[in-house]
């Protein structure tokens, strides 16, 4: 039977459900919305801002005209040039000029209020509100007008400079009044324009938008192409909640900085109006003809593209629905393909975790079925190979232990029997009996009924028997001490891990030392780690030799026969405990040697082994 290709099945099923029509539909919809709806949105914002700017310009130009008219009025100049000998004269002067101001301003916008401050102390107005009692000629704005000698526009402020009113937005224009013949400053005309109703319209004061007045000559400076705001780093933000008033916003706010940077391009290109996007904001601006100020409206892009985002969400939902339908149909069609693959994947993961008893069952006749059959054959071969390796490893470990015992027993047994013979000849029966008893315990523990696992207590007993025999042979040159924590006495370890270390201490550490020395065996538990230590105060070794032995232990290399016992112990510990066990050597010339065995107690699986 001809094999069925998985690739052909996938191509046949998934080619029916292409995403290209969905993508084209979404792109066309987004382009349509962007070019039509957003175009109308832009036109609406720009148109409203332009209307505001036009209205504001109209009022500001009227303010300039009325200010110039008043400043050049003959009666105004006469009154300001005179002086007051009495309060009655001051009062009569106020009546005359107030009436004159009312007559001049009747032809202009009612939101424009005119005030006159004279050097002679006179203050005049066309406003029905009462003047605040203060020395106006000492105000900062008055000093600024006198110093400039020219008409000066003052930034948006929330209170009138002259009368007590509700907090609304005011723009002020100051014009100096000077004597025609001498040029002497007689005072100034201050025109205050209430712009609250002009600036607070529905479109540009919506929830997410902010309206700004920028004063480029005062607030924006360009240095090396970078925009910096100065004059206390402030620009004027008109509140959008509709109440009277305004607030000064710190220029560190990103929206203000980005809007200011956008307006920098207006200064470079000398355009009267514009619309653009900077970072996260959309900004429309319009230059005022009256004083070159900029009226700007800025809103977050998220708000500006709100409708587009809504359409995008709907498009995404439609796309998701189509994908879900395609996925549902594909699942039914491709189930017969994916099911064997998933089953094989799970079996492979189990084998990866160490379970080699897995047998994959697959009745498919395509490539998956063939792969499953080959996988079963591979797992069987690996299992057989691992069994052979395990058997060989166990056999090698057993032979190594026998070899170690064979190295220990002949010389040690010969020397011990020789010592026994001399004790008997000397009729020292008590010491002979003691040595024979220690020898019996030593071999009994070493044999351990053929078992390779003993407790720490049994290993200590074996070492104690060995040292007892050696003590009787080297009475004047050897002493020893053994310490063991009771809580680790039953901890299981491979047998003959301490005796080779003690033997090295005797023959390589103390035997060659004329005055002899001592051996200490210490078995403790510290912070969840079993620590077995054999130390002596014998000849020791130099640092180069210590490093060489430590390298042999780390790499499992035997370069000298003298270190075979250490390497053998280390290899058997690694076999039983793996990486949870470490062996290290500390030594100094003529100071002694310490051999440390550290076993992390959490590796408890070893405790149950008894092979």
Coordinates of C-alpha atoms in Angstrom, one line a residue:
X1 CA 0.0 0.0 0.0
X2 CA 1.3 3.5 -0.9
X3 CA 2.4 5.5 2.1
X4 CA 0.4 8.6 2.9
X5 CA 2.5 11.7 3.3
X6 CA 1.8 13.8 6.5
X7 CA 3.0 16.9 4.6
X8 CA 0.5 16.3 1.8
X9 CA -2.3 16.0 4.4
X10 CA -1.4 19.2 6.2
X11 CA -1.1 21.2 2.9
X12 CA -4.4 19.8 1.7
X13 CA -6.4 20.7 4.9
X14 CA -4.9 24.1 5.8
X15 CA -4.7 25.5 2.3
X16 CA -8.5 25.7 2.4
X17 CA -8.4 28.2 5.2
X18 CA -6.0 31.0 4.1
X19 CA -5.8 34.1 6.2
X20 CA -5.1 36.3 3.1
X21 CA -8.7 37.4 2.6
X22 CA -9.1 38.3 6.2
X23 CA -5.9 40.3 6.2
X24 CA -6.9 42.2 3.0
X25 CA -10.4 42.9 4.5
X26 CA -8.8 44.4 7.7
X27 CA -6.3 46.5 5.7
X28 CA -9.0 47.9 3.4
X29 CA -11.3 48.7 6.4
X30 CA -8.5 50.5 8.3
X31 CA -7.5 52.5 5.2
X32 CA -11.1 53.6 4.7
X33 CA -11.5 54.6 8.3
X34 CA -8.2 56.4 8.4
X35 CA -8.8 58.4 5.2
X36 CA -12.4 59.3 5.8
X37 CA -13.5 59.2 9.4
X38 CA -10.1 60.5 10.7
X39 CA -10.0 63.1 8.0
X40 CA -13.3 64.5 9.2
X41 CA -12.1 64.3 12.8
X42 CA -9.1 66.3 11.8
X43 CA -11.1 68.9 9.9
X44 CA -13.5 69.3 12.8
X45 CA -10.7 69.9 15.4
X46 CA -8.8 72.3 13.0
X47 CA -12.0 74.2 12.1
X48 CA -13.0 74.7 15.6
X49 CA -9.5 75.8 16.6
X50 CA -9.4 78.2 13.7
X51 CA -12.8 79.6 14.7
X52 CA -11.5 80.2 18.2
X53 CA -8.3 81.8 16.9
X54 CA -10.3 84.0 14.6
X55 CA -12.6 85.1 17.4
X56 CA -9.7 85.7 19.7
X57 CA -7.8 87.6 17.0
X58 CA -10.8 89.8 16.3
X59 CA -11.1 90.7 20.0
X60 CA -7.3 91.2 20.4
X61 CA -7.2 93.5 17.3
X62 CA -10.1 95.5 18.7
X63 CA -8.3 95.8 22.0
X64 CA -5.2 97.1 20.3
X65 CA -7.3 99.6 18.4
X66 CA -9.1 100.9 21.4
X67 CA -5.9 101.0 23.4
X68 CA -4.2 103.1 20.7
X69 CA -7.2 105.4 20.4
X70 CA -7.3 106.0 24.2
X71 CA -3.5 106.5 24.4
X72 CA -3.6 109.2 21.6
X73 CA -6.8 110.9 22.9
X74 CA -6.2 114.6 23.6
X75 CA -8.4 114.6 26.7
X76 CA -6.5 111.6 28.2
X77 CA -3.2 113.3 27.6
X78 CA -4.4 116.6 29.2
X79 CA -5.7 114.9 32.3
X80 CA -2.6 112.8 32.8
X81 CA -0.3 115.8 32.3
X82 CA -2.0 117.7 35.1
X83 CA -1.8 117.3 38.8
X84 CA -4.4 117.2 41.6
X85 CA -4.4 119.8 44.3
X86 CA -7.3 118.3 46.1
X87 CA -9.4 115.1 46.1
X88 CA -12.2 117.0 44.5
X89 CA -10.1 117.7 41.5
X90 CA -9.1 114.0 41.3
X91 CA -12.8 113.0 41.5
X92 CA -13.8 115.5 38.8
X93 CA -11.0 114.1 36.6
X94 CA -12.1 110.5 37.1
X95 CA -15.7 111.5 36.1
X96 CA -14.5 113.2 32.9
X97 CA -12.1 110.4 31.8
X98 CA -14.4 107.5 32.8
X99 CA -17.1 109.1 30.6
X100 CA -14.7 109.5 27.8
X101 CA -13.6 105.8 28.1
X102 CA -17.3 104.7 28.0
X103 CA -17.8 106.8 24.9
X104 CA -14.8 105.4 23.1
X105 CA -15.4 101.7 24.0
X106 CA -19.1 101.6 23.1
X107 CA -18.2 100.6 19.5
X108 CA -16.0 97.6 20.6
X109 CA -16.6 94.2 22.1
X110 CA -18.2 94.3 25.5
X111 CA -15.5 91.9 26.9
X112 CA -12.9 94.6 26.4
X113 CA -12.3 96.7 29.5
X114 CA -10.0 99.8 29.5
X115 CA -8.1 101.2 32.4
X116 CA -5.7 104.2 32.6
X117 CA -3.0 104.6 35.3
X118 CA -1.3 108.1 35.4
X119 CA 1.9 109.1 36.9
X120 CA 0.0 111.8 38.8
X121 CA -1.9 109.0 40.7
X122 CA -5.0 109.0 38.7
X123 CA -6.8 105.7 37.9
X124 CA -9.6 105.6 35.3
X125 CA -11.9 102.8 34.0
X126 CA -14.8 101.9 31.8
X127 CA -15.7 98.9 34.0
X128 CA -18.8 98.9 36.3
X129 CA -16.8 97.0 39.0
X130 CA -15.0 98.8 41.8
X131 CA -11.3 99.3 41.6
X132 CA -9.0 97.5 44.0
X133 CA -7.2 99.8 46.5
X134 CA -3.5 99.6 45.7
X135 CA -0.7 101.7 44.2
X136 CA -0.9 100.7 40.5
X137 CA 2.1 102.7 39.5
X138 CA 4.2 100.3 41.6
X139 CA 2.9 97.1 39.9
X140 CA 5.4 95.0 37.9
X141 CA 3.4 95.3 34.8
X142 CA 3.3 99.1 35.0
X143 CA 7.1 99.2 35.4
X144 CA 7.4 96.9 32.4
X145 CA 5.3 99.1 30.2
X146 CA 7.3 102.2 31.2
X147 CA 10.6 100.6 30.5
X148 CA 9.6 99.1 27.1
X149 CA 8.0 102.3 25.9
X150 CA 6.0 100.2 23.4
X151 CA 2.7 98.2 23.5
X152 CA 3.2 95.0 25.5
X153 CA 1.1 91.9 25.6
X154 CA 0.8 90.1 28.9
X155 CA 0.2 86.4 29.2
X156 CA -3.1 84.8 30.0
X157 CA -4.0 85.4 33.7
X158 CA -7.0 84.4 35.8
X159 CA -7.7 87.7 37.6
X160 CA -8.1 91.3 36.6
X161 CA -5.2 93.5 37.5
X162 CA -7.7 96.3 38.5
X163 CA -11.1 95.1 39.7
X164 CA -12.6 92.2 41.7
X165 CA -14.3 89.8 39.4
X166 CA -14.9 86.1 39.0
X167 CA -11.8 84.1 38.1
X168 CA -11.9 84.0 34.3
X169 CA -9.2 84.1 31.6
X170 CA -7.9 87.6 30.8
X171 CA -5.3 88.7 28.2
X172 CA -3.9 92.2 28.8
X173 CA -2.4 94.8 26.5
X174 CA -0.4 97.7 28.0
X175 CA 0.3 100.9 26.0
X176 CA 2.4 103.7 27.3
X177 CA 1.0 107.3 27.2
X178 CA 3.7 109.9 26.6
X179 CA 3.7 113.6 26.2
X180 CA 3.9 114.5 22.5
X181 CA 6.4 117.3 22.8
X182 CA 8.8 116.0 25.5
X183 CA 8.3 112.2 25.2
X184 CA 7.8 112.1 29.0
X185 CA 5.8 109.1 30.2
X186 CA 2.5 110.3 31.6
X187 CA 1.1 106.9 32.4
X188 CA -0.3 103.9 30.6
X189 CA -3.4 102.4 29.1
X190 CA -4.2 98.8 30.2
X191 CA -6.7 96.9 28.1
X192 CA -8.1 93.7 29.6
X193 CA -9.8 91.2 27.4
X194 CA -12.0 88.5 28.9
X195 CA -11.5 85.5 26.7
X196 CA -13.3 82.8 28.7
X197 CA -16.2 82.3 26.4
X198 CA -13.9 82.2 23.3
X199 CA -11.5 79.6 24.7
X200 CA -14.1 77.2 26.3
X201 CA -15.9 75.6 23.4
X202 CA -17.2 72.1 23.3
X203 CA -14.9 70.6 20.7
X204 CA -11.5 71.7 22.0
X205 CA -12.4 71.3 25.6
X206 CA -13.5 67.7 25.5
X207 CA -12.5 65.1 28.1
X208 CA -9.0 64.1 26.8
X209 CA -7.9 67.3 25.1
X210 CA -5.8 70.3 26.4
X211 CA -5.8 73.9 25.0
X212 CA -2.6 75.9 25.3
X213 CA -1.5 79.4 24.7
X214 CA 2.2 79.6 23.7
X215 CA 4.2 82.7 23.8
X216 CA 7.1 81.9 21.4
X217 CA 9.2 85.0 22.1
X218 CA 9.0 84.3 25.8
X219 CA 8.7 80.6 26.4
X220 CA 10.3 78.7 23.5
X221 CA 14.0 78.8 22.7
X222 CA 15.9 76.6 20.1
X223 CA 19.5 75.6 21.0
X224 CA 21.3 73.3 18.7
X225 CA 18.0 72.0 17.3
X226 CA 16.7 71.2 20.8
X227 CA 13.6 72.9 22.3
X228 CA 14.0 74.5 25.7
X229 CA 11.3 76.3 27.6
X230 CA 12.4 79.1 29.8
X231 CA 10.9 82.0 31.7
X232 CA 10.3 79.8 34.8
X233 CA 9.8 76.9 32.5
X234 CA 6.0 77.4 32.3
X235 CA 3.4 77.6 29.6
X236 CA -0.3 78.3 30.0
X237 CA -2.7 75.5 30.0
X238 CA -6.4 76.4 29.8
X239 CA -8.5 74.2 32.0
X240 CA -11.0 72.0 30.3
X241 CA -13.6 71.7 33.0
X242 CA -15.3 74.9 32.0
X243 CA -14.8 76.8 35.3
X244 CA -13.3 80.2 35.4
X245 CA -9.6 80.2 35.9
X246 CA -6.4 78.7 34.5
X247 CA -3.3 77.0 35.9
X248 CA 0.4 77.1 35.1
X249 CA 1.7 73.7 34.2
X250 CA 5.3 72.6 34.8
X251 CA 7.1 72.2 31.5
X252 CA 8.5 68.8 32.6
X253 CA 5.2 67.3 31.6
X254 CA 5.8 65.3 28.4
X255 CA 2.7 66.6 26.6
X256 CA 3.8 70.2 26.9
X257 CA 7.4 69.5 25.9
X258 CA 6.3 67.5 22.9
X259 CA 3.8 70.1 21.8
X260 CA 6.4 72.8 22.2
X261 CA 8.8 70.8 20.1
X262 CA 6.1 70.4 17.4
X263 CA 5.5 74.1 17.4
X264 CA 9.2 74.7 16.8
X265 CA 8.7 73.5 13.2
X266 CA 6.1 76.2 12.8
X267 CA 8.7 78.8 13.7
X268 CA 11.1 77.3 11.2
X269 CA 8.6 77.1 8.3
X270 CA 6.7 80.3 9.1
X271 CA 3.4 78.6 8.7
X272 CA 0.3 80.3 10.2
X273 CA -1.4 77.0 11.1
X274 CA -0.8 73.3 11.1
X275 CA -1.6 69.8 12.3
X276 CA 0.7 67.0 13.2
X277 CA 1.7 64.2 15.5
X278 CA 4.5 64.2 18.0
X279 CA 5.3 61.1 20.0
X280 CA 2.0 60.2 21.9
X281 CA 0.1 63.3 21.0
X282 CA -1.8 64.9 18.1
X283 CA -1.5 68.7 18.0
X284 CA -3.4 71.4 16.0
X285 CA -2.2 75.0 16.2
X286 CA -3.1 78.4 14.8
X287 CA -1.1 81.6 14.9
X288 CA -2.8 84.8 16.2
X289 CA -2.3 87.8 13.9
X290 CA -2.6 90.3 16.7
X291 CA 0.5 89.3 18.6
X292 CA 2.1 86.2 17.1
X293 CA 1.0 84.0 20.0
X294 CA 0.1 80.5 19.2
X295 CA -3.2 78.9 20.2
X296 CA -2.7 75.1 20.3
X297 CA -4.9 72.1 21.0
X298 CA -3.3 68.8 21.9
X299 CA -4.9 65.4 22.6
X300 CA -3.5 61.8 23.1
X301 CA -3.3 59.7 20.0
X302 CA -5.4 57.1 21.7
X303 CA -8.3 59.6 22.0
X304 CA -7.8 60.9 18.5
X305 CA -7.9 57.4 17.0
X306 CA -10.6 56.2 19.3
X307 CA -13.0 55.4 16.5
X308 CA -10.3 53.8 14.4
X309 CA -9.4 51.7 17.5
X310 CA -13.0 50.6 17.9
X311 CA -13.1 49.5 14.2
X312 CA -9.8 47.7 14.7
X313 CA -11.2 45.8 17.7
X314 CA -14.2 44.8 15.7
X315 CA -12.0 43.6 12.8
X316 CA -9.8 41.7 15.2
X317 CA -12.9 40.0 16.7
X318 CA -14.2 39.1 13.2
X319 CA -10.7 37.7 12.4
X320 CA -10.6 35.7 15.6
X321 CA -14.0 34.2 14.8
X322 CA -12.9 33.2 11.4
X323 CA -9.7 31.7 12.7
X324 CA -11.7 29.8 15.4
X325 CA -14.0 28.3 12.7
X326 CA -11.0 27.3 10.6
X327 CA -9.3 25.9 13.6
X328 CA -12.4 23.9 14.6
X329 CA -12.7 22.3 11.1
X330 CA -9.0 21.7 10.9
X331 CA -9.0 19.9 14.2
X332 CA -11.5 17.5 13.0
X333 CA -9.8 16.9 9.7
X334 CA -6.2 16.7 11.1
X335 CA -7.1 14.8 14.3
X336 CA -6.0 11.5 12.7
X337 CA -2.6 13.1 11.9
X338 CA -1.9 14.9 15.1
X339 CA -3.1 12.1 17.5
X340 CA -0.3 9.7 16.7
X341 CA 2.3 12.5 16.8
X342 CA 1.2 13.6 20.3
X343 CA 1.2 10.0 21.5
X344 CA 4.7 9.4 20.2
X345 CA 5.8 12.7 21.8
X346 CA 4.5 11.7 25.2
X347 CA 6.3 8.4 25.0
X348 CA 9.5 10.1 24.0
X349 CA 9.2 12.3 27.0
X350 CA 8.8 9.3 29.3
X351 CA 11.9 7.7 27.8
X352 CA 13.7 11.0 28.3
X353 CA 12.8 10.8 32.0
X354 CA 14.3 7.4 32.2
X355 CA 11.4 5.0 31.6
X356 CA 12.7 2.5 29.1
X357 CA 9.8 0.1 29.5
X358 CA 7.7 2.1 27.1
X359 CA 6.3 0.5 24.0
X360 CA 4.6 2.8 21.5
X361 CA 1.4 1.5 20.0
X362 CA 0.5 3.1 16.7
X363 CA -1.7 1.6 14.0
X364 CA -1.1 4.3 11.4
X365 CA 0.3 3.2 8.1
X366 CA 2.1 6.5 7.2
X367 CA 5.5 7.9 8.3
X368 CA 4.3 8.1 11.9
X369 CA 3.6 4.4 12.1
X370 CA 7.1 3.6 10.7
X371 CA 8.7 6.1 13.1
X372 CA 6.9 4.5 16.1
X373 CA 8.1 1.1 15.1
X374 CA 11.7 2.3 14.7
X375 CA 11.4 4.1 18.0
X376 CA 10.4 0.9 19.8
X377 CA 13.4 -0.9 18.3
X378 CA 15.7 1.9 19.4
X379 CA 14.3 1.9 23.0
X380 CA 14.7 -1.9 23.2
X381 CA 18.3 -1.7 22.0
X382 CA 19.1 1.1 24.5
X383 CA 17.5 -0.9 27.4
X384 CA 19.6 -3.9 26.6
X385 CA 22.7 -1.8 26.2
X386 CA 22.1 -0.1 29.6
X387 CA 21.6 -3.4 31.3
X388 CA 24.9 -4.6 30.0
X389 CA 26.6 -1.4 31.1
X390 CA 25.1 -1.7 34.5
X391 CA 26.2 -5.3 34.9
X392 CA 29.7 -4.4 33.8
X393 CA 29.9 -1.4 36.1
X394 CA 28.8 -3.5 39.1
X395 CA 31.3 -6.1 38.2
X396 CA 34.1 -3.6 37.9
X397 CA 33.2 -2.0 41.2
X398 CA 33.2 -5.3 42.9
X399 CA 36.6 -6.2 41.4
X400 CA 38.0 -2.8 42.5
X401 CA 36.8 -3.4 46.1
X402 CA 38.4 -6.9 46.0
X403 CA 41.6 -5.4 44.7
X404 CA 41.7 -2.8 47.4
X405 CA 41.1 -5.5 50.1
X406 CA 43.8 -7.6 48.4
X407 CA 46.2 -4.7 48.7
X408 CA 45.3 -4.1 52.3
X409 CA 45.1 -7.6 53.7
X410 CA 48.5 -9.4 52.7
X411 CA 50.9 -6.8 54.1
X412 CA 48.7 -5.8 57.0
X413 CA 48.0 -9.5 57.9
X414 CA 51.7 -10.4 57.6
X415 CA 52.8 -7.4 59.8
X416 CA 50.1 -8.2 62.4
X417 CA 50.9 -11.9 62.6
X418 CA 54.6 -11.0 62.9
X419 CA 53.8 -8.7 65.8
X420 CA 51.6 -11.5 67.4
X421 CA 54.5 -13.9 67.1
X422 CA 56.9 -11.6 69.0
X423 CA 54.3 -10.9 71.7
X424 CA 53.8 -14.6 72.2
X425 CA 57.6 -15.2 72.3
X426 CA 57.8 -12.4 74.9
X427 CA 55.0 -14.1 76.8
X428 CA 53.0 -10.9 76.6
X429 CA 49.7 -12.8 76.3
X430 CA 47.4 -10.0 77.3
X431 CA 48.6 -7.7 74.4
X432 CA 48.7 -10.7 72.0
X433 CA 45.1 -11.5 72.9
X434 CA 44.1 -7.9 72.5
X435 CA 45.7 -7.7 69.1
X436 CA 44.2 -11.0 68.0
X437 CA 40.7 -9.8 69.1
X438 CA 41.2 -6.5 67.1
X439 CA 42.4 -8.4 64.1
X440 CA 39.3 -10.6 64.3
X441 CA 36.9 -7.6 64.5
X442 CA 38.8 -6.0 61.6
X443 CA 38.3 -8.9 59.2
X444 CA 34.7 -9.5 60.4
X445 CA 33.7 -6.0 59.6
X446 CA 35.6 -6.0 56.4
X447 CA 33.9 -9.1 55.2
X448 CA 30.4 -8.0 56.4
X449 CA 28.8 -11.2 54.9
X450 CA 29.8 -10.0 51.4
X451 CA 27.8 -6.8 51.6
X452 CA 29.3 -3.5 50.3
X453 CA 27.2 -1.2 52.4
X454 CA 27.8 -0.6 56.1
X455 CA 26.8 2.0 58.7
X456 CA 29.1 4.8 59.8
X457 CA 29.3 3.0 63.2
X458 CA 30.5 -0.2 61.5
X459 CA 33.1 1.7 59.5
X460 CA 34.3 3.5 62.6
X461 CA 34.5 0.1 64.4
X462 CA 36.6 -1.2 61.5
X463 CA 38.9 1.8 61.7
X464 CA 39.2 1.5 65.5
X465 CA 40.2 -2.2 65.2
X466 CA 42.8 -1.2 62.6
X467 CA 44.2 1.6 64.7
X468 CA 44.3 -0.6 67.8
X469 CA 46.5 -3.1 66.0
X470 CA 48.7 -0.3 64.6
X471 CA 48.9 1.3 68.1
X472 CA 50.3 -1.9 69.5
X473 CA 52.9 -2.0 66.8
X474 CA 53.9 1.7 67.0
X475 CA 53.2 2.4 70.7
X476 CA 55.7 5.2 71.0
X477 CA 55.0 6.8 67.7
X478 CA 51.2 6.6 67.4
X479 CA 48.2 7.9 69.2
X480 CA 44.6 8.3 67.9
X481 CA 41.2 9.7 68.7
X482 CA 37.8 8.9 67.2
X483 CA 34.7 11.1 67.5
X484 CA 31.3 10.5 66.0
X485 CA 27.9 12.2 66.2
X486 CA 25.3 9.7 67.4
X487 CA 22.7 11.0 64.9
X488 CA 24.8 9.7 61.9
X489 CA 25.8 6.3 63.4
X490 CA 23.3 4.5 61.2
X491 CA 24.0 6.5 58.0
X492 CA 24.9 4.0 55.2
X493 CA 28.1 4.3 53.3
X494 CA 30.3 2.0 51.1
X495 CA 32.6 -0.1 53.3
X496 CA 36.3 0.6 53.5
X497 CA 36.2 4.4 52.8
X498 CA 37.9 5.5 56.0
X499 CA 40.4 2.6 56.6
X500 CA 42.5 3.5 53.4
X501 CA 42.6 7.1 54.5
X502 CA 43.8 6.0 58.0
X503 CA 46.4 3.7 56.4
X504 CA 47.8 6.5 54.3
X505 CA 48.0 8.7 57.4
X506 CA 50.0 5.9 59.2
X507 CA 52.5 5.0 56.5
X508 CA 52.9 8.3 54.6
X509 CA 52.3 10.7 57.5
X510 CA 53.6 9.3 60.7
X511 CA 55.8 6.4 60.0
X512 CA 58.6 8.5 58.5
X513 CA 58.3 11.1 61.4
X514 CA 60.9 10.4 64.1
X515 CA 58.9 11.5 67.0
X516 CA 55.7 10.0 65.7
X517 CA 52.3 11.7 65.9
X518 CA 48.5 11.4 66.2
X519 CA 45.6 10.5 64.0
X520 CA 42.1 11.9 64.5
X521 CA 38.9 10.5 62.9
X522 CA 36.0 12.9 63.1
X523 CA 32.5 12.1 61.9
X524 CA 30.0 15.0 62.2
X525 CA 26.8 16.4 60.7
X526 CA 26.9 20.1 59.8
X527 CA 24.0 22.0 58.1
X528 CA 22.5 18.8 56.6
X529 CA 26.0 17.6 55.4
X530 CA 27.7 14.5 56.6
X531 CA 31.4 15.3 57.1
X532 CA 33.9 12.5 57.6
X533 CA 37.5 13.7 58.3
X534 CA 40.8 11.9 58.8
X535 CA 43.6 14.1 59.9
X536 CA 47.2 13.6 61.1
X537 CA 50.1 15.8 62.3
X538 CA 52.7 14.0 60.3
X539 CA 55.1 14.9 57.5
X540 CA 52.4 16.4 55.3
X541 CA 53.2 17.4 51.7
X542 CA 54.0 20.5 49.7
X543 CA 51.3 22.5 47.8
X544 CA 52.3 21.2 44.4
X545 CA 51.9 17.6 45.5
X546 CA 48.6 18.4 47.2
X547 CA 47.3 20.0 44.0
X548 CA 48.3 17.0 42.0
X549 CA 46.5 14.6 44.3
X550 CA 43.4 16.9 44.3
X551 CA 43.5 16.9 40.5
X552 CA 43.6 13.1 40.5
X553 CA 40.5 13.0 42.8
X554 CA 38.6 15.5 40.6
X555 CA 39.4 13.8 37.3
X556 CA 39.6 10.2 38.5
X557 CA 43.1 9.7 37.3
X558 CA 45.7 7.5 39.0
X559 CA 49.2 8.6 38.3
X560 CA 51.0 7.2 41.4
X561 CA 50.4 4.0 43.2
X562 CA 50.5 5.7 46.6
X563 CA 47.3 7.6 45.7
X564 CA 45.4 4.5 44.5
X565 CA 43.6 4.1 47.9
X566 CA 42.4 7.7 47.8
X567 CA 41.3 7.4 44.2
X568 CA 39.5 4.1 44.8
X569 CA 37.6 5.5 47.8
X570 CA 36.7 8.6 45.7
X571 CA 35.4 6.6 42.7
X572 CA 33.3 4.3 44.9
X573 CA 31.8 7.3 46.7
X574 CA 31.0 9.0 43.4
X575 CA 29.3 5.8 42.2
X576 CA 27.1 5.6 45.3
X577 CA 26.4 9.2 45.9
X578 CA 27.1 10.9 42.6
X579 CA 27.7 14.7 42.6
X580 CA 26.3 15.0 46.2
X581 CA 29.6 13.7 47.5
X582 CA 33.0 15.6 47.4
X583 CA 36.4 14.6 48.6
X584 CA 39.2 17.2 49.3
X585 CA 42.7 17.2 50.7
X586 CA 44.4 19.8 52.9
X587 CA 48.0 19.6 53.7
X588 CA 51.1 21.6 54.7
X589 CA 54.8 20.5 54.8
X590 CA 55.7 19.2 58.2
X591 CA 52.3 20.2 59.7
X592 CA 50.1 17.3 58.7
X593 CA 47.3 16.3 56.3
X594 CA 43.5 16.4 56.4
X595 CA 41.2 14.4 54.1
X596 CA 37.6 15.5 54.0
X597 CA 34.6 13.6 52.7
X598 CA 31.3 15.6 52.5
X599 CA 28.0 14.0 51.7
X600 CA 24.8 15.9 51.2
X601 CA 22.2 14.1 53.3
X602 CA 19.3 14.7 50.9
X603 CA 20.6 12.0 48.6
X604 CA 18.9 9.3 50.6
X605 CA 18.4 6.8 47.9
X606 CA 21.8 5.4 48.6
X607 CA 20.8 4.5 52.1
X608 CA 18.5 1.7 50.8
X609 CA 21.1 0.2 48.4
X610 CA 22.6 -3.1 49.4
X611 CA 24.1 -4.6 46.4

